[in-house]
Short mmCIF file of C-alpha atoms in Angstrom, two decimals:
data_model
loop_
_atom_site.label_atom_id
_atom_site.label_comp_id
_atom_site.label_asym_id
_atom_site.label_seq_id
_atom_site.Cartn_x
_atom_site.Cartn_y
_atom_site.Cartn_z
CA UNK A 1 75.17 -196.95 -201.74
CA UNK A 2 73.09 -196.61 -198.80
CA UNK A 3 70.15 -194.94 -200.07
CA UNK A 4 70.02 -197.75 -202.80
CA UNK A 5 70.25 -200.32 -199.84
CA UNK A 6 67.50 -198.03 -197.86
CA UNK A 7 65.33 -197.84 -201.10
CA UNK A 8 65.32 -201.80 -201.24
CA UNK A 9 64.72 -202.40 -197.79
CA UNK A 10 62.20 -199.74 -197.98
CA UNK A 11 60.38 -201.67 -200.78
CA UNK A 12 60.65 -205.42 -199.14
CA UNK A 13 59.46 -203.87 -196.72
CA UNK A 14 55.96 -202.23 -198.49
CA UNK A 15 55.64 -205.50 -199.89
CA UNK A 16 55.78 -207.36 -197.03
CA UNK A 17 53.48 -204.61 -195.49
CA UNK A 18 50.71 -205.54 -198.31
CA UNK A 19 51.55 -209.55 -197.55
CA UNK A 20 50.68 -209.21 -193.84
CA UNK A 21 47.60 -206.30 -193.73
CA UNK A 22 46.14 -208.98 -196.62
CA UNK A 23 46.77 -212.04 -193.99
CA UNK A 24 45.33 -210.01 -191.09
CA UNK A 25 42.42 -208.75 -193.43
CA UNK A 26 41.22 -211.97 -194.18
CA UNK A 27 40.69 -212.59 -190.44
CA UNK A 28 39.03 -214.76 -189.74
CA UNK A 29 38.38 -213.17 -186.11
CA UNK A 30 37.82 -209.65 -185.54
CA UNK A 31 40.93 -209.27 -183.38
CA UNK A 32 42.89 -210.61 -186.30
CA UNK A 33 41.74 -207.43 -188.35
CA UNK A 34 42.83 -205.42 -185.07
CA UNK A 35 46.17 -206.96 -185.73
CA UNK A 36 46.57 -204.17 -188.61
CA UNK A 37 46.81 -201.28 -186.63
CA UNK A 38 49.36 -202.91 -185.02
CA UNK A 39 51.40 -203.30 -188.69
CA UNK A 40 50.83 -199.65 -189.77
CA UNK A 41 52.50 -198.53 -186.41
CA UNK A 42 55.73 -200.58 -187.17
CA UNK A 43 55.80 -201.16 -190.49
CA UNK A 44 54.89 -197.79 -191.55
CA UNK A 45 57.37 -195.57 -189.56
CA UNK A 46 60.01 -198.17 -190.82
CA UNK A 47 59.25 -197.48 -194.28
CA UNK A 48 58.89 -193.71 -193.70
CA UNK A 49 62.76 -193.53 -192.45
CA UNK A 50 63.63 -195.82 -194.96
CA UNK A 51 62.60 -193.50 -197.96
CA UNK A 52 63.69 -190.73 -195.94
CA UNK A 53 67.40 -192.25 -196.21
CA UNK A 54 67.16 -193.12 -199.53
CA UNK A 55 66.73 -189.39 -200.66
CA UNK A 56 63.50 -188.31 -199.37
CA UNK A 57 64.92 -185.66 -196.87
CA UNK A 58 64.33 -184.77 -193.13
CA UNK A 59 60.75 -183.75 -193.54
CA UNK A 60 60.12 -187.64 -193.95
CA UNK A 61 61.40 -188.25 -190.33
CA UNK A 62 59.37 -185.60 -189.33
CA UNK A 63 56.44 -187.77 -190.73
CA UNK A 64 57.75 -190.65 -188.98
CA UNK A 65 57.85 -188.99 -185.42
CA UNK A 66 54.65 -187.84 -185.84
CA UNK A 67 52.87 -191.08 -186.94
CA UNK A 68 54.85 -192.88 -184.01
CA UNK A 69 53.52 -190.32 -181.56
CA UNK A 70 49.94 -190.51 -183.14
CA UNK A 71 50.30 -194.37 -182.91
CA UNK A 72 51.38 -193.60 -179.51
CA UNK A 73 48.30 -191.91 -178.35
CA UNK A 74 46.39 -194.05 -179.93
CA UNK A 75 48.13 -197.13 -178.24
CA UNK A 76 47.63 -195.41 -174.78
CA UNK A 77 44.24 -194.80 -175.48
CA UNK A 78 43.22 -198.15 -176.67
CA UNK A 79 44.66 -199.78 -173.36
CA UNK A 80 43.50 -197.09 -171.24
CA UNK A 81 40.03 -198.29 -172.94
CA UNK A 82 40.40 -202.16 -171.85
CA UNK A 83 41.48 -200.62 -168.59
CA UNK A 84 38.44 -198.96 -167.70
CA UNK A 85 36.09 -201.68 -169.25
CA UNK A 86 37.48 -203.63 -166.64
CA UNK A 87 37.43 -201.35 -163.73
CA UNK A 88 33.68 -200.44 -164.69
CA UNK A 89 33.05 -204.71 -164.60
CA UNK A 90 32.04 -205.61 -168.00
CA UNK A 91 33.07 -209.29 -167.66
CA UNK B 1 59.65 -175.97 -157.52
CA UNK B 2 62.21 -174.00 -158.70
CA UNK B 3 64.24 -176.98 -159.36
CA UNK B 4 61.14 -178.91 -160.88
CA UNK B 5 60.82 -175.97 -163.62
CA UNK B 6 64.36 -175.88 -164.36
CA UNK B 7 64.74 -179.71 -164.62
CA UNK B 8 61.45 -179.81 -166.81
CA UNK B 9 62.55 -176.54 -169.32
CA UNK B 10 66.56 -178.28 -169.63
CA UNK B 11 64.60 -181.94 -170.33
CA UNK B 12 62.35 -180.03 -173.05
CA UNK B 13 65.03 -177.54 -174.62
CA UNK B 14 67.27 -180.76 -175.47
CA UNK B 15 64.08 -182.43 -177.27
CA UNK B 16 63.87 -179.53 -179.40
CA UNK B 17 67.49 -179.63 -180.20
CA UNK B 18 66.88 -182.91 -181.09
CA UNK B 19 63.86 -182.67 -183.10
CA UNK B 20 65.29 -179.25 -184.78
CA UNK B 21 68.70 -181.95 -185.91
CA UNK B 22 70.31 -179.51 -183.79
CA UNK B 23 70.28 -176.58 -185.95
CA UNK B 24 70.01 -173.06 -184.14
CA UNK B 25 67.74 -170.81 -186.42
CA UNK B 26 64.41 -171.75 -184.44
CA UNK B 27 65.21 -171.27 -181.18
CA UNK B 28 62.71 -168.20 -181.02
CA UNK B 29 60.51 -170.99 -182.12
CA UNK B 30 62.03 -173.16 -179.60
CA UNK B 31 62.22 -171.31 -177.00
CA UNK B 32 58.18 -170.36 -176.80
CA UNK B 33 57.62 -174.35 -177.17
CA UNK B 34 59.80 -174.98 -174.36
CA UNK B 35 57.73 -172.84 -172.20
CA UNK B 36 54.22 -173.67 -173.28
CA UNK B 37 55.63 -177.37 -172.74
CA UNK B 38 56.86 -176.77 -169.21
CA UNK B 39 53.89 -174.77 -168.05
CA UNK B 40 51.56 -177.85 -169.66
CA UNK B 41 53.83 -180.21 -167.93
CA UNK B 42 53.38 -178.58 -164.43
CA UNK B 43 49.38 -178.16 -164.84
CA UNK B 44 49.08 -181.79 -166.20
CA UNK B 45 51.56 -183.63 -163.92
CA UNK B 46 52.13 -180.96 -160.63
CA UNK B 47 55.69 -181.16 -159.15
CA UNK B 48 56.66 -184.53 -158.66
CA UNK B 49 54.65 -187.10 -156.15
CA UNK B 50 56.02 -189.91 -158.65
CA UNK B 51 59.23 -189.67 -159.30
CA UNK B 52 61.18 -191.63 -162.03
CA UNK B 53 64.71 -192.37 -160.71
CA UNK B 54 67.25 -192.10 -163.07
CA UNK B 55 69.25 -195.20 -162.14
CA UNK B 56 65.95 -197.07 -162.09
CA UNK B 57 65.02 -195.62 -165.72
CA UNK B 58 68.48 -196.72 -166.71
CA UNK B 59 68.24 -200.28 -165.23
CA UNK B 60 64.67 -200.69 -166.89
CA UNK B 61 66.10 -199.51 -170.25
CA UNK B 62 68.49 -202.18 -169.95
CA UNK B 63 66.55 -204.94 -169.11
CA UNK B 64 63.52 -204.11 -171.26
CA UNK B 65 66.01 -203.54 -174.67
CA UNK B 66 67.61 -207.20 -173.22
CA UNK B 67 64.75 -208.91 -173.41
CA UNK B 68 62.88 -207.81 -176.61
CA UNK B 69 65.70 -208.68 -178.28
CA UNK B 70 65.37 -212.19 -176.92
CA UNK B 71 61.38 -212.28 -177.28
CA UNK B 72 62.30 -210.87 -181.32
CA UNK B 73 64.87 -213.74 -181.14
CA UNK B 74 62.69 -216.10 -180.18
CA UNK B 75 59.61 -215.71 -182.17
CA UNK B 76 61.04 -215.43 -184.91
CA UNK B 77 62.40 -218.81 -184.73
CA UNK B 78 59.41 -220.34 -183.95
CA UNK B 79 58.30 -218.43 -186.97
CA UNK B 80 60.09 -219.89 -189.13
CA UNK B 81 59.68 -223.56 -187.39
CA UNK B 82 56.12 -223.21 -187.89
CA UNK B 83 53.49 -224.18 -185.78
CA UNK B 84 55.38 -227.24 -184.42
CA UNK B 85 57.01 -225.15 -182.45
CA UNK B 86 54.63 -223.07 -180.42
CA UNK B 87 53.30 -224.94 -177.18
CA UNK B 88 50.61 -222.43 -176.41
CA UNK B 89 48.99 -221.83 -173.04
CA UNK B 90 46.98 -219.37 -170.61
CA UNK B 91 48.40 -219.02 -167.18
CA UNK B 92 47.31 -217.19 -164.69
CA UNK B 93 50.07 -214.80 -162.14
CA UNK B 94 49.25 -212.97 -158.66
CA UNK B 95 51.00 -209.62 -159.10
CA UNK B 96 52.70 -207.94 -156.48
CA UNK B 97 52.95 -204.39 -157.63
CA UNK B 98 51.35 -201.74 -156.00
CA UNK B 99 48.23 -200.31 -158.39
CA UNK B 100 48.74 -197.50 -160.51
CA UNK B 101 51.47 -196.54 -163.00
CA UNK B 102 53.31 -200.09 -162.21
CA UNK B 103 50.80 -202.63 -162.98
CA UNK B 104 49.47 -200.29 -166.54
CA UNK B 105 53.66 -200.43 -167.26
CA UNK B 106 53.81 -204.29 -166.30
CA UNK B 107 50.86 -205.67 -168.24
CA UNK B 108 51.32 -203.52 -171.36
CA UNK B 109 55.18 -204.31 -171.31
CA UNK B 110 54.53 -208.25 -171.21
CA UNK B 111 53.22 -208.04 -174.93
CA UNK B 112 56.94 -207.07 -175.38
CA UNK B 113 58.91 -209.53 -173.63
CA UNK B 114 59.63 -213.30 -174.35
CA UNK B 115 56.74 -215.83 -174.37
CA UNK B 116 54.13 -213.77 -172.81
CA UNK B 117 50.82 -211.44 -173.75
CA UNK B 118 48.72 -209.93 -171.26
CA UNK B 119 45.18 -211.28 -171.93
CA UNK B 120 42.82 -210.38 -169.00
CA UNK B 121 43.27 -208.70 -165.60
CA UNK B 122 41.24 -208.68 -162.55
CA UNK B 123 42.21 -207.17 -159.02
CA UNK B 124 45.41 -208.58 -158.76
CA UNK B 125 45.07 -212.01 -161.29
CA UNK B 126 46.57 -211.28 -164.62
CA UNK B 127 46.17 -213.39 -167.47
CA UNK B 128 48.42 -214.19 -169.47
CA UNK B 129 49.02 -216.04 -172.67
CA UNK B 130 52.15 -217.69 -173.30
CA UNK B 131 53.11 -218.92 -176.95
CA UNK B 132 55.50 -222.03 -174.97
CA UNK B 133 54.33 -223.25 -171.69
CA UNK B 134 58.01 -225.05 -171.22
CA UNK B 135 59.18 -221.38 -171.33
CA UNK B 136 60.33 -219.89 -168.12
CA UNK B 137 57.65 -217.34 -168.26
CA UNK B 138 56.55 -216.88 -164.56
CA UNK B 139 60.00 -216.41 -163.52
CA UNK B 140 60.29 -213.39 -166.50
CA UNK B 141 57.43 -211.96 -165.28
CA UNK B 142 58.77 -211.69 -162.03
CA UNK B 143 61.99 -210.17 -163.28
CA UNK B 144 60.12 -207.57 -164.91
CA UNK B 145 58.05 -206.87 -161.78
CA UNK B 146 61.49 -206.10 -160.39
CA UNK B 147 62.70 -203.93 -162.65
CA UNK B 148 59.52 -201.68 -162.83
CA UNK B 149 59.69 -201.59 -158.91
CA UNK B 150 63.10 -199.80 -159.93
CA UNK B 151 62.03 -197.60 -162.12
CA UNK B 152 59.06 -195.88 -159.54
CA UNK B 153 61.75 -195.91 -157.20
CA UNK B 154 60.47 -198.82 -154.67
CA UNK B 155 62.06 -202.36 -154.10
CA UNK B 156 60.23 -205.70 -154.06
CA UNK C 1 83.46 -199.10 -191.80
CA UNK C 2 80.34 -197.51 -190.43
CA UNK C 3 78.53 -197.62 -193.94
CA UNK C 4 78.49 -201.36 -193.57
CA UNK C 5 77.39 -201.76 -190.09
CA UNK C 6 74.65 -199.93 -190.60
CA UNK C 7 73.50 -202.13 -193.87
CA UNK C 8 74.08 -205.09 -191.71
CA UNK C 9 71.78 -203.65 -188.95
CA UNK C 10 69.11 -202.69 -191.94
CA UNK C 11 69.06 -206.45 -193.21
CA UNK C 12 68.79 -207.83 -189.63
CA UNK C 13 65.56 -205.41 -189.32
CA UNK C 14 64.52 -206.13 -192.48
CA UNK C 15 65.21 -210.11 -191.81
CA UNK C 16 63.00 -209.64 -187.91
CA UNK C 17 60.04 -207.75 -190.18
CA UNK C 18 60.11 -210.93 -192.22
CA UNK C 19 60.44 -212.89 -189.54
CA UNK C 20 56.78 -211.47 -188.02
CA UNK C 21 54.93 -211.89 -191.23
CA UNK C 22 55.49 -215.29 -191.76
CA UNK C 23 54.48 -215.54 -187.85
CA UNK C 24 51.56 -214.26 -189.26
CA UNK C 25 50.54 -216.56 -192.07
CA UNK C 26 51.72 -219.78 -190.23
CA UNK C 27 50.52 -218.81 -186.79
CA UNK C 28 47.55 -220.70 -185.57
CA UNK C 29 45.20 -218.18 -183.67
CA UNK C 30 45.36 -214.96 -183.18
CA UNK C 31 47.12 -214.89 -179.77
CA UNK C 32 50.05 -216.77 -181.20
CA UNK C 33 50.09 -213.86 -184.57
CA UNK C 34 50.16 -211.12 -181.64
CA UNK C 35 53.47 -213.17 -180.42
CA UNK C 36 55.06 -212.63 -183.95
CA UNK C 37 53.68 -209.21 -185.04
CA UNK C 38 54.52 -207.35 -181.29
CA UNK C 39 57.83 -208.78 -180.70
CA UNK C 40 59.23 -210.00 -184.18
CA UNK C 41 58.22 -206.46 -186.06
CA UNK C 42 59.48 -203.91 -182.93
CA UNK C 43 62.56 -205.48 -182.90
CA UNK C 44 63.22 -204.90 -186.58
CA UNK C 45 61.66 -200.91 -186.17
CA UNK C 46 64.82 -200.91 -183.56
CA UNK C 47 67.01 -202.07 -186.10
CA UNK C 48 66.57 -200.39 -189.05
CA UNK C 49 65.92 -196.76 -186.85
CA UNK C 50 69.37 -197.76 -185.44
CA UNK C 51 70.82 -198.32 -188.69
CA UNK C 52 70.06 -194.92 -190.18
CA UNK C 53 71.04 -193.38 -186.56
CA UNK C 54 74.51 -194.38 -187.11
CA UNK C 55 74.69 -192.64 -190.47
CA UNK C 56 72.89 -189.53 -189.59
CA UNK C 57 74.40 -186.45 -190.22
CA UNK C 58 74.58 -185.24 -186.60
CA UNK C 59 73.78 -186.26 -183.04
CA UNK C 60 71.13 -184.54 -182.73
CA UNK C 61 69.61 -186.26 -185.86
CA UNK C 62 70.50 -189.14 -184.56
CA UNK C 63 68.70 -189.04 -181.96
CA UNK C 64 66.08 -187.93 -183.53
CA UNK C 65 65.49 -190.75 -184.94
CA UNK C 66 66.09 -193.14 -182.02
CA UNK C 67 63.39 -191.32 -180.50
CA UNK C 68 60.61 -193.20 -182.70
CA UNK C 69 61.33 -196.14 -180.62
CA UNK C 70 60.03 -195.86 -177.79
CA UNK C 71 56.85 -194.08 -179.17
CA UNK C 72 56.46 -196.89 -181.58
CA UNK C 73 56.87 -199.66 -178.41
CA UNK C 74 54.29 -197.85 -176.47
CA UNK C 75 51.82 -198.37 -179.74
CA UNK C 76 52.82 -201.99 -180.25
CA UNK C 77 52.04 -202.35 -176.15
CA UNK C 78 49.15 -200.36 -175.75
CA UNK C 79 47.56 -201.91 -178.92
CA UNK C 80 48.55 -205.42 -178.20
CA UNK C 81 47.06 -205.72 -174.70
CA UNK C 82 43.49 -204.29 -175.97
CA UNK C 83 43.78 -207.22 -178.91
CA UNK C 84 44.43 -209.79 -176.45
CA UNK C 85 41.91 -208.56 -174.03
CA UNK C 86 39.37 -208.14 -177.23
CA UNK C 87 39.90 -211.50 -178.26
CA UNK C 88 39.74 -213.20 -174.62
CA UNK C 89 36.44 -211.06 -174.26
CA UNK C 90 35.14 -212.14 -177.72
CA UNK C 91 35.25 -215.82 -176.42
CA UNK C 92 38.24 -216.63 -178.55
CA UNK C 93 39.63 -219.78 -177.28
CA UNK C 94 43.81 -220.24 -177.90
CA UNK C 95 44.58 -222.79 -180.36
CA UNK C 96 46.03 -225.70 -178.03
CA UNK C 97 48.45 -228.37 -179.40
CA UNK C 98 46.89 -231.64 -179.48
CA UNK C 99 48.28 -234.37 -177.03
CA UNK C 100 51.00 -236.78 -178.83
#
């Protein structure tokens, strides 16, 4: 019962993922597009562990974990970025 | 140093328990990536000027799983109120935190907590947007300043 | 017993996931969508990770999956402070409510 339960959170889930990348997408500021990295990072690991409980197996967590840590890096990186910019004085 | 190593290689041989789901046919595996992670470890981060406290790490947990749950809480409902709800503003805070670990910790963490984003940051001014200016927002802040101070192991 | 707490905990993640998209479409600015997407879609990552952890076959698997948290949060914070600082540096003024 729970991997039917996983399997339809997993697809509200996608669906909503499609709504809200489509929403960011259409902007209408840059940082509004930015706001899409931001959805893969959550919304993507949650559907990952989802179909992963709803009879895709282990390895799927294993994709999880690794997506979360690449988001990870990438997170640190991106702030590490605005930290520098304004240590070097851009504004 | 001794006791640096050992504390590192025990912290690193329990995250590949739990990343192996606790099964024992790759500890050979294991037991070379618990190594090559402690030596990293030591040559990236050398034995310990910062130290994390553990009842620090424990009180941050707390506080920071607290209050996402009441900044999820809370935006949500204004989500679903719509726009009539928000009463946005930018405010402006003196931090008090030494430079270093605790300010990158503070600013990045306010995205996560209730009412506030980090916006800009100069010297000591941070900027901050808050999505209701009736909120309470200064005196989260604050709290959370606290609570990092904990965590590194200092008090405010 | 345990079977249904951990659907309940899956709809309440599912419910804050929802929750942060419709932050998104009704939002006003893109400060305000940060709000929503940061706080509103973390929150329901915590959930739903915490809902399979209580099934999971094993503690360490468990865990395992607990783990994703934090390295999800440090995304979602990392992320969020360069869009906000992007933004601000772009010139993008916050959407203020109008005086009644």
């Amino acid at each position: 019962m729970t991997s039917v339960f996983a399997l339809a959170i997993a697809l509200f889930l996608l669906v909503n993922l499609v709504v809200a990348l489509l929403a960011a997408a259409r902007g209408p500021t840059p940082a509004d597009r930015m706001l899409m990295a931001l959805l893969f990072g959550t919304t993507g690991t949650a559907v990952l562990v989802l179909l992963a409980a709803a009879g895709g197996g282990t390895p799927l967590v294993d994709v999880a974990l690794v997506l979360a840590l690449l988001a990870a890096i990438g997170g640190i990186a991106f702030a590490k970025r605005a930290w520098q910019g304004e240590e070097g004085g851009d504004a | 140093m001794i006791g640096s190593i050992v504390r590192r290689a025990l912290l690193f041989a329990g995250l590949w328990w739990v990343l192996a789901e606790g099964r024992h046919d790759g500890w050979l595996l294991g037991g070379v990536a618990v190594m090559a992670a402690t030596w990293a470890s030591l040559r990236l981060w050398p034995a310990a000027p910062m130290t994390l406290r553990f009842a620090g790490l424990l009180g941050f947990l707390h506080f920071f799983i607290v209050n996402s749950l009441r900044g999820g809480i809370q935006v949500a409902g204004m989500a679903l109120r719509g726009r009539a709800a928000l009463r946005p503003a930018l405010i402006e805070l003196t931090i008090t935190l030494p430079a270093g670990g605790e300010r990158v910790l503070l600013v990045n963490t306010l995205g996560l907590m209730p009412g506030s984003v980090g916006v800009d940051f100069h010297g000591t001014t941070l900027r901050l947007h808050v999505i209701d200016e009736r909120l309470p927002v200064i005196a989260e802040a604050r709290a959370l300043e606290t609570a990092i101070a904990g965590l590194f192991g200092r008090s405010t | 017993m345990l079977e249904w707490l951990s659907l309940a905990l899956l709809a309440v993640g599912a419910f804050f996931f929802l929750a942060g998209t419709v932050g998104l479409l009704r939002f006003p600015d893109v400060y305000c969508r940060l709000h929503a997407l940061a706080k509103a879609d973390n929150l329901g990552l915590g959930f739903i990770l915490l809902g399979l952890a209580v099934q999971a076959d094993s503690l360490a698997a468990a865990l395992k999956l607990l783990l994703i948290w934090p390295l999800v949060l440090a995304a979602s914070a990392g992320v969020g402070f360069a869009i906000a600082r992007r933004a601000h540096a772009l010139g993008i003024a916050p959407w203020r409510k109008e005086a009644e």
